[in-house]
mmCIF file of C-alpha atoms and ligand atoms in Angstrom:
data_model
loop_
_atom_site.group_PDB
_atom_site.id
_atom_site.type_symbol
_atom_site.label_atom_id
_atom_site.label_comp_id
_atom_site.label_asym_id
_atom_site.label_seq_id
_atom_site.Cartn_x
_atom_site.Cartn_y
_atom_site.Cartn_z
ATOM 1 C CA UNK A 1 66.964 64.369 -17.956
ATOM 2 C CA UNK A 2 67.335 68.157 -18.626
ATOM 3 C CA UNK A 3 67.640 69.349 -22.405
ATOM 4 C CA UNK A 4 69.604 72.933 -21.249
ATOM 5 C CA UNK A 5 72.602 71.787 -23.368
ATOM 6 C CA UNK A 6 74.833 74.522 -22.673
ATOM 7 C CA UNK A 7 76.407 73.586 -19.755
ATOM 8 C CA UNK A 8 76.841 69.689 -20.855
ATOM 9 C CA UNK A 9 78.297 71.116 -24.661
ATOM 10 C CA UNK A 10 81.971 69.980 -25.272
ATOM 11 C CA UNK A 11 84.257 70.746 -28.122
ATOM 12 C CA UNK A 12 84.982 67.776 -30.472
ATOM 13 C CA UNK A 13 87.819 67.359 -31.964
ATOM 14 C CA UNK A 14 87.546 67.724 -35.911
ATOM 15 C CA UNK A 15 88.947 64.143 -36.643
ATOM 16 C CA UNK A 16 86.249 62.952 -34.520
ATOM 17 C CA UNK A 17 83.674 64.443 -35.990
ATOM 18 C CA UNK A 18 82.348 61.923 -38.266
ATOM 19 C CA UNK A 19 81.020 60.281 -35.778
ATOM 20 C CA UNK A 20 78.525 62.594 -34.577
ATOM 21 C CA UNK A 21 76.903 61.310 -38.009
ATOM 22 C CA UNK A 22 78.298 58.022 -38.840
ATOM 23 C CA UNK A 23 75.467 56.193 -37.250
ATOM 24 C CA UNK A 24 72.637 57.937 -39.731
ATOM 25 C CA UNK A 25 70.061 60.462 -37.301
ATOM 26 C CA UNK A 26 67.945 62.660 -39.066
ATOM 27 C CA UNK A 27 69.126 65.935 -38.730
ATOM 28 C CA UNK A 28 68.276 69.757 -38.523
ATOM 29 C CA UNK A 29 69.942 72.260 -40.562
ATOM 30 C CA UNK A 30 69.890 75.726 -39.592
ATOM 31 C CA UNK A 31 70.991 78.638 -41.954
ATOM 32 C CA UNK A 32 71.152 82.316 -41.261
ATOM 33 C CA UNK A 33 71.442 84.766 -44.193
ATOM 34 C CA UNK A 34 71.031 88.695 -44.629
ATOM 35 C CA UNK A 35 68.858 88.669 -41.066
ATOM 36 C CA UNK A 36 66.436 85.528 -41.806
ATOM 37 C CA UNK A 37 67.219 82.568 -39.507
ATOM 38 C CA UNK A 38 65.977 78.909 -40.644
ATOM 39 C CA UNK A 39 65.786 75.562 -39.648
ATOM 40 C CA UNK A 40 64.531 72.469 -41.485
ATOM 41 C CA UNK A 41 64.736 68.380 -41.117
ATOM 42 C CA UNK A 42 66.994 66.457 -42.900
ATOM 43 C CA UNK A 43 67.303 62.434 -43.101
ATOM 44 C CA UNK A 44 69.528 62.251 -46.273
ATOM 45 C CA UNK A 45 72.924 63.282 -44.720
ATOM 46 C CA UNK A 46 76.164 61.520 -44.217
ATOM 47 C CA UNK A 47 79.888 61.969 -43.757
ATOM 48 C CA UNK A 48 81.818 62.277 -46.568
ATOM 49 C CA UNK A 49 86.059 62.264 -45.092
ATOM 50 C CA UNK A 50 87.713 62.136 -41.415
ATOM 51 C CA UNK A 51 90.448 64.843 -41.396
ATOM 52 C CA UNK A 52 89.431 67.195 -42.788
ATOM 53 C CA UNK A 53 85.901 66.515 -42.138
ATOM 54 C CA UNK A 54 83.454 67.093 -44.925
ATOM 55 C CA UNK A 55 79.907 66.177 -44.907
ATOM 56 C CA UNK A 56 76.950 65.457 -47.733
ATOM 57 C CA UNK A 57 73.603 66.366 -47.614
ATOM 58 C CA UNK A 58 70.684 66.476 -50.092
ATOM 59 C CA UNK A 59 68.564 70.133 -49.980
ATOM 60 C CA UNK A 60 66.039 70.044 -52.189
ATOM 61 C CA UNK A 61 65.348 73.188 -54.599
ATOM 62 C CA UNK A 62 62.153 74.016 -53.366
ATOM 63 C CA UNK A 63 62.778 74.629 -49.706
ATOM 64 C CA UNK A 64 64.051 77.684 -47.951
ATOM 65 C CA UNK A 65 66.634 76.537 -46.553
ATOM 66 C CA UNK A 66 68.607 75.736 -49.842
ATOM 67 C CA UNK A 67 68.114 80.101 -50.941
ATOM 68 C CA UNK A 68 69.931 80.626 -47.750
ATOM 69 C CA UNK A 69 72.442 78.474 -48.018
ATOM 70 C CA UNK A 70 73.086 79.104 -51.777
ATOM 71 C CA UNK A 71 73.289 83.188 -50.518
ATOM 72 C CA UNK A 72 75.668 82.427 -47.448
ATOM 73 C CA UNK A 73 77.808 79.335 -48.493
ATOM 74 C CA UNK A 74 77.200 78.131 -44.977
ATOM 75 C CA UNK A 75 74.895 75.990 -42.602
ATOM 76 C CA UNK A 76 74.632 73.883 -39.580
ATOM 77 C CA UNK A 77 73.944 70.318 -38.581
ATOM 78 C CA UNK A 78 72.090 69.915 -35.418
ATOM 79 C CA UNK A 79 71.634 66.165 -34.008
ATOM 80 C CA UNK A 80 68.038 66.355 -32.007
ATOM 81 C CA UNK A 81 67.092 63.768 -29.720
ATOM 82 C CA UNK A 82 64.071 62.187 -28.943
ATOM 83 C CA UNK A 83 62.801 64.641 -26.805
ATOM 84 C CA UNK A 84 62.666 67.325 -30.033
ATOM 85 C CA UNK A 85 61.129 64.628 -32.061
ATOM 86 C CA UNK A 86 57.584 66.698 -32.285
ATOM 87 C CA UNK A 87 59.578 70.028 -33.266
ATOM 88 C CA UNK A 88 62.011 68.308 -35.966
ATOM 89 C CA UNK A 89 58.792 66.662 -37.889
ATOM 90 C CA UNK A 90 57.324 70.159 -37.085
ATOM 91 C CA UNK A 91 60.765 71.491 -38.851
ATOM 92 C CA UNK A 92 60.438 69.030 -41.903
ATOM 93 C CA UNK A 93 56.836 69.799 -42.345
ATOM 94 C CA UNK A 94 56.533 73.788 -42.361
ATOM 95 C CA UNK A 95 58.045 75.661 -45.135
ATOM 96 C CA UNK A 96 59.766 79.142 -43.354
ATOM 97 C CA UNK A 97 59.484 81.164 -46.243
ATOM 98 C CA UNK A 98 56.258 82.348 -45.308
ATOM 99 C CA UNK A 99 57.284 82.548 -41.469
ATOM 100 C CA UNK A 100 58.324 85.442 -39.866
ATOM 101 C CA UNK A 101 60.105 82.795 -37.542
ATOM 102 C CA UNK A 102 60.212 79.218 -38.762
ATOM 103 C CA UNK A 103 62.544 78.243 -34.784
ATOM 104 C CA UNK A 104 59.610 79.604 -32.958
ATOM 105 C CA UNK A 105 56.894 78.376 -34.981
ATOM 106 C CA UNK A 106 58.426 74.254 -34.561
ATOM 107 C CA UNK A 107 58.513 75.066 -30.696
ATOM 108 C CA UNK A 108 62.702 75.669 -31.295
ATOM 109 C CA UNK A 109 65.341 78.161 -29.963
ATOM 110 C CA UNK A 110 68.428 78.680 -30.914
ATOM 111 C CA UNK A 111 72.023 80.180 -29.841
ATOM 112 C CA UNK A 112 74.841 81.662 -31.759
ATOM 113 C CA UNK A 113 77.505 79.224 -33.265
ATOM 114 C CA UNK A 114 81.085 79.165 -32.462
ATOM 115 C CA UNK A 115 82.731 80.179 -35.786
ATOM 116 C CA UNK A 116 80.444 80.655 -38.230
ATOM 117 C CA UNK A 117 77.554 83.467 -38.369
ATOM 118 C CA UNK A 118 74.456 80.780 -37.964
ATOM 119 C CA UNK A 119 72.015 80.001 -35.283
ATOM 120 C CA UNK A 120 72.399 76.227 -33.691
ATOM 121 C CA UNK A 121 69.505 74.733 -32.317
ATOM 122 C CA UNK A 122 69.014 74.384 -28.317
ATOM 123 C CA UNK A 123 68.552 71.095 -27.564
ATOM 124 C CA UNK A 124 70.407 68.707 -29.466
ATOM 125 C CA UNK A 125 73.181 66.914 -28.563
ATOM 126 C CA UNK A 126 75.326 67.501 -31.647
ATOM 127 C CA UNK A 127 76.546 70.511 -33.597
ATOM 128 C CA UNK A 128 78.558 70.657 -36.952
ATOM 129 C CA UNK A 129 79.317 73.864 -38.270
ATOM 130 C CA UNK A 130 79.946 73.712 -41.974
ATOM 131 C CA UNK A 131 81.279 75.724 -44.985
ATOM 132 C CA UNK A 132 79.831 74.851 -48.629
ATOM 133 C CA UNK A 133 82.268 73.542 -51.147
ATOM 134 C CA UNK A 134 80.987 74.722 -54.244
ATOM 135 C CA UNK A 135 80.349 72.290 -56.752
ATOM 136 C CA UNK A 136 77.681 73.529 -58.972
ATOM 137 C CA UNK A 137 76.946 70.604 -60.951
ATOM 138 C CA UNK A 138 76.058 68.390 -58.509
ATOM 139 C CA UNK A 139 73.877 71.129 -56.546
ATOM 140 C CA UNK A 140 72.160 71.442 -59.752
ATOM 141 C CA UNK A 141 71.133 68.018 -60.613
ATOM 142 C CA UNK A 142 71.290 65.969 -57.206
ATOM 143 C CA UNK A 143 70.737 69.037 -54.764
ATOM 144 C CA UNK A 144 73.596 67.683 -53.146
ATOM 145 C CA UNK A 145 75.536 70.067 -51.328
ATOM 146 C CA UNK A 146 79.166 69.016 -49.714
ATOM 147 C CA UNK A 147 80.784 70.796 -46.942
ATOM 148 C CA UNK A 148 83.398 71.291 -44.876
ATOM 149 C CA UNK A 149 83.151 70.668 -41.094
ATOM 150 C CA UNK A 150 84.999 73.982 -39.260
ATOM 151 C CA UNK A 151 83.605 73.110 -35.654
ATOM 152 C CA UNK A 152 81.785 70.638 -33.667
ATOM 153 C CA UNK A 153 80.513 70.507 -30.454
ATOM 154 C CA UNK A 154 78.844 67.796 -28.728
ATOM 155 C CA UNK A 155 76.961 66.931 -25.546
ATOM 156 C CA UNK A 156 78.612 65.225 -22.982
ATOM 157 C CA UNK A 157 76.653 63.545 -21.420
ATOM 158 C CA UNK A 158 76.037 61.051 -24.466
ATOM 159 C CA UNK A 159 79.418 61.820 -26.671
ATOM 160 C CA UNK A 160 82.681 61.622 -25.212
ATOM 161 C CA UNK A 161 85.999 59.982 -25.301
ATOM 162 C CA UNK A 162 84.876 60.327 -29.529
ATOM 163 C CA UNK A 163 82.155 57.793 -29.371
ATOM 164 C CA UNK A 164 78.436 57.703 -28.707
ATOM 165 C CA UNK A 165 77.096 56.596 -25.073
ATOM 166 C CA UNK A 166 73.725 55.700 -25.170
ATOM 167 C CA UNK A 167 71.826 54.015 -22.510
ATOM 168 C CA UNK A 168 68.888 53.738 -20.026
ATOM 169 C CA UNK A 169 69.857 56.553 -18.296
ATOM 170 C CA UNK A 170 70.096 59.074 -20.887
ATOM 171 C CA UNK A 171 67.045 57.928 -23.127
ATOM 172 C CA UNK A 172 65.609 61.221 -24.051
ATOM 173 C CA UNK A 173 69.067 62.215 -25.657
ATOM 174 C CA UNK A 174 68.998 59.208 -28.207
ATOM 175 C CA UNK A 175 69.125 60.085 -31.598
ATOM 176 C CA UNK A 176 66.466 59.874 -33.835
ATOM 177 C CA UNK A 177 66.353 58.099 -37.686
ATOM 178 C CA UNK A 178 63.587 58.483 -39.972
ATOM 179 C CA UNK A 179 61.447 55.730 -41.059
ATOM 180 C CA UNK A 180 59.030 57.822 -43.312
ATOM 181 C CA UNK A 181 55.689 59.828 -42.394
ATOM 182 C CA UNK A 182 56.677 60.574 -39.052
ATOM 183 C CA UNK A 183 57.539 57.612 -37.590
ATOM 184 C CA UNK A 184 61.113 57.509 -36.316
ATOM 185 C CA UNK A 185 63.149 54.946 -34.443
ATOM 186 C CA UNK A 186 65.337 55.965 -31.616
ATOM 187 C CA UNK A 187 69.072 55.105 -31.192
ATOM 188 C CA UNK A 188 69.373 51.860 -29.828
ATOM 189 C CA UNK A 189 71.398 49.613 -27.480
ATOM 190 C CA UNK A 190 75.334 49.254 -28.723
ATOM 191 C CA UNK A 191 76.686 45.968 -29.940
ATOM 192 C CA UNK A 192 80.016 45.451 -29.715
ATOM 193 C CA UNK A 193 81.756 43.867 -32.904
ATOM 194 C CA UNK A 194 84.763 41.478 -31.975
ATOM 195 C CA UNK A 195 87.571 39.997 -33.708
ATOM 196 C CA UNK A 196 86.626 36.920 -36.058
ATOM 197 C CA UNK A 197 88.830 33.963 -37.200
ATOM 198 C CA UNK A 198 91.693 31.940 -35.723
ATOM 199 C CA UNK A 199 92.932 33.306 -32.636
ATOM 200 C CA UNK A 200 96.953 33.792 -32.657
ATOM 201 C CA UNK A 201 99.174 31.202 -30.585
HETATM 202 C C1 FMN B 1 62.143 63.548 -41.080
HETATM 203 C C2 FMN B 1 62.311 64.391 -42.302
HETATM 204 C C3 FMN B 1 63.470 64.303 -43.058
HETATM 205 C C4 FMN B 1 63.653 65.115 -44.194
HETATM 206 N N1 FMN B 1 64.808 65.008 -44.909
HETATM 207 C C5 FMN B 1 65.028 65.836 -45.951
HETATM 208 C C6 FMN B 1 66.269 65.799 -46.667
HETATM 209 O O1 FMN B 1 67.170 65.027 -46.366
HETATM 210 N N2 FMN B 1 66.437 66.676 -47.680
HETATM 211 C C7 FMN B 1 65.456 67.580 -48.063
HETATM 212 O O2 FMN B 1 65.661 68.362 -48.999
HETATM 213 N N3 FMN B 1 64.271 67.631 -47.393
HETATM 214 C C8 FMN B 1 64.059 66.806 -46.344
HETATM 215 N N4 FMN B 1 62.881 66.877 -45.651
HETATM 216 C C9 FMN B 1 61.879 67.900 -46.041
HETATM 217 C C10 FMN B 1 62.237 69.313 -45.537
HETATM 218 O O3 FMN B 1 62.641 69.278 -44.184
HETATM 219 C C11 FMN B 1 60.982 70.198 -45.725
HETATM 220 O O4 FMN B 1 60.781 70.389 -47.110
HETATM 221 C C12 FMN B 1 61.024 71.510 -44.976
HETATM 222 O O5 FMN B 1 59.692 71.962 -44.825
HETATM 223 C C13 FMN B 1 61.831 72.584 -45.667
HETATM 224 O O6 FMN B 1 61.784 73.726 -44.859
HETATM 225 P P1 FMN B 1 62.211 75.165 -45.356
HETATM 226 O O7 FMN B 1 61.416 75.475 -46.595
HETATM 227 O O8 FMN B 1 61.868 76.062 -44.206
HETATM 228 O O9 FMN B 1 63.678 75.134 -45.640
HETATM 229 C C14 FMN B 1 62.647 66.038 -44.566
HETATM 230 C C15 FMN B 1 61.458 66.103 -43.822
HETATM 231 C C16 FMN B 1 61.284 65.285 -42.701
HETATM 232 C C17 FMN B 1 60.010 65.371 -41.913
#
């Protein structure tokens, strides 16, 4: 299974995009600001509304990542499979302050986004690209930051038709979901929820 995204990444539509998180990976966000490029892990990330889409996630004070994003009001969220799980510890483990380059130090590359002026990570099979929505108060004392979703692309070969497609042939694209210390789980096999109750006559 080849992990060259470009040629398999598809637009998705921006009422879709919730879904590209609505099943809880960890995820990497990169930020660019004033020349510096960055990219670090992130578990504690959800959606927050369909159409528009906005999303949630917690940035803690002391990491890099949160100076850029306070400086540019923007960042990315990059969904990494299993096959980057090595690189996105590496990503939630070094701090790229003191990096000259945090991408290549976690094994990473990226390319340039769509819309916004960030890098997106090579490799993953999801891409939101996201605008802050200040609200100071919350930054302050939750580190919470919510934004709004301006683009998202996805890989087609396990998102299309708006949903998720995971199965034995595509097993180093599943998603991964943090347990704690490194351990992660990989997305698993979809069960299908039907209808309960009396069944019309
Ligand atoms: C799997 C994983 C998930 C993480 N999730 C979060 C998170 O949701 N929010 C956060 O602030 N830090 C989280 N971290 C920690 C940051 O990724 C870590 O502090 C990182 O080194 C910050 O990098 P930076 O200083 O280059 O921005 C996580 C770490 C790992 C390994």
């Amino acid at each position: 299974m080849s992990l060259d995204p470009g040629i398999h990444r598809r637009p998705v539509p921006l009422a879709r995009a919730y879904r590209l998180l609505n099943h809880g990976p960890t995820v990497l966000v990169s930020t660019r600001h004033d020349g510096r490029d960055n990219v670090m892990a992130a578990a504690w990330n959800m959606p927050l509304d369909f159409d528009p889409p906005k999303v949630a996630v917690v940035i803690d004070r002391s990491t890099f990542t949160r100076r850029l994003i306070e400086a540019s009001g923007r960042f990315a969220l990059n969904v990494p499979p299993r096959a980057l799980v090595d690189a996105s510890f590496a990503a939630g483990s070094l701090g790229g302050a003191t990096l000259d380059d945090k991408f290549a130090a976690c094994a990473l590359r990226s390319f340039d986004a769509q819309v916004l002026d960030l890098p997106l990570v090579e490799g993953c099979v999801a891409w939101l690209e996201c605008e802050v929505i200040a609200e100071p108060h919350v930054q302050q004392a939750h580190d919470l930051f919510v934004a709004r979703v301006v683009a998202a692309q996805a890989d087609e070969r396990v998102f299309s038709d708006g949903r998720w497609h995971f199965d034995a042939s595509t097993d180093a694209l599943r998603t991964l979901h943090h347990l704690g210390a490194g351990a992660f789980l990989a997305s698993g096999e979809p069960v299908q929820a039907r209808p309960v109750g009396p069944t019309p006559d």
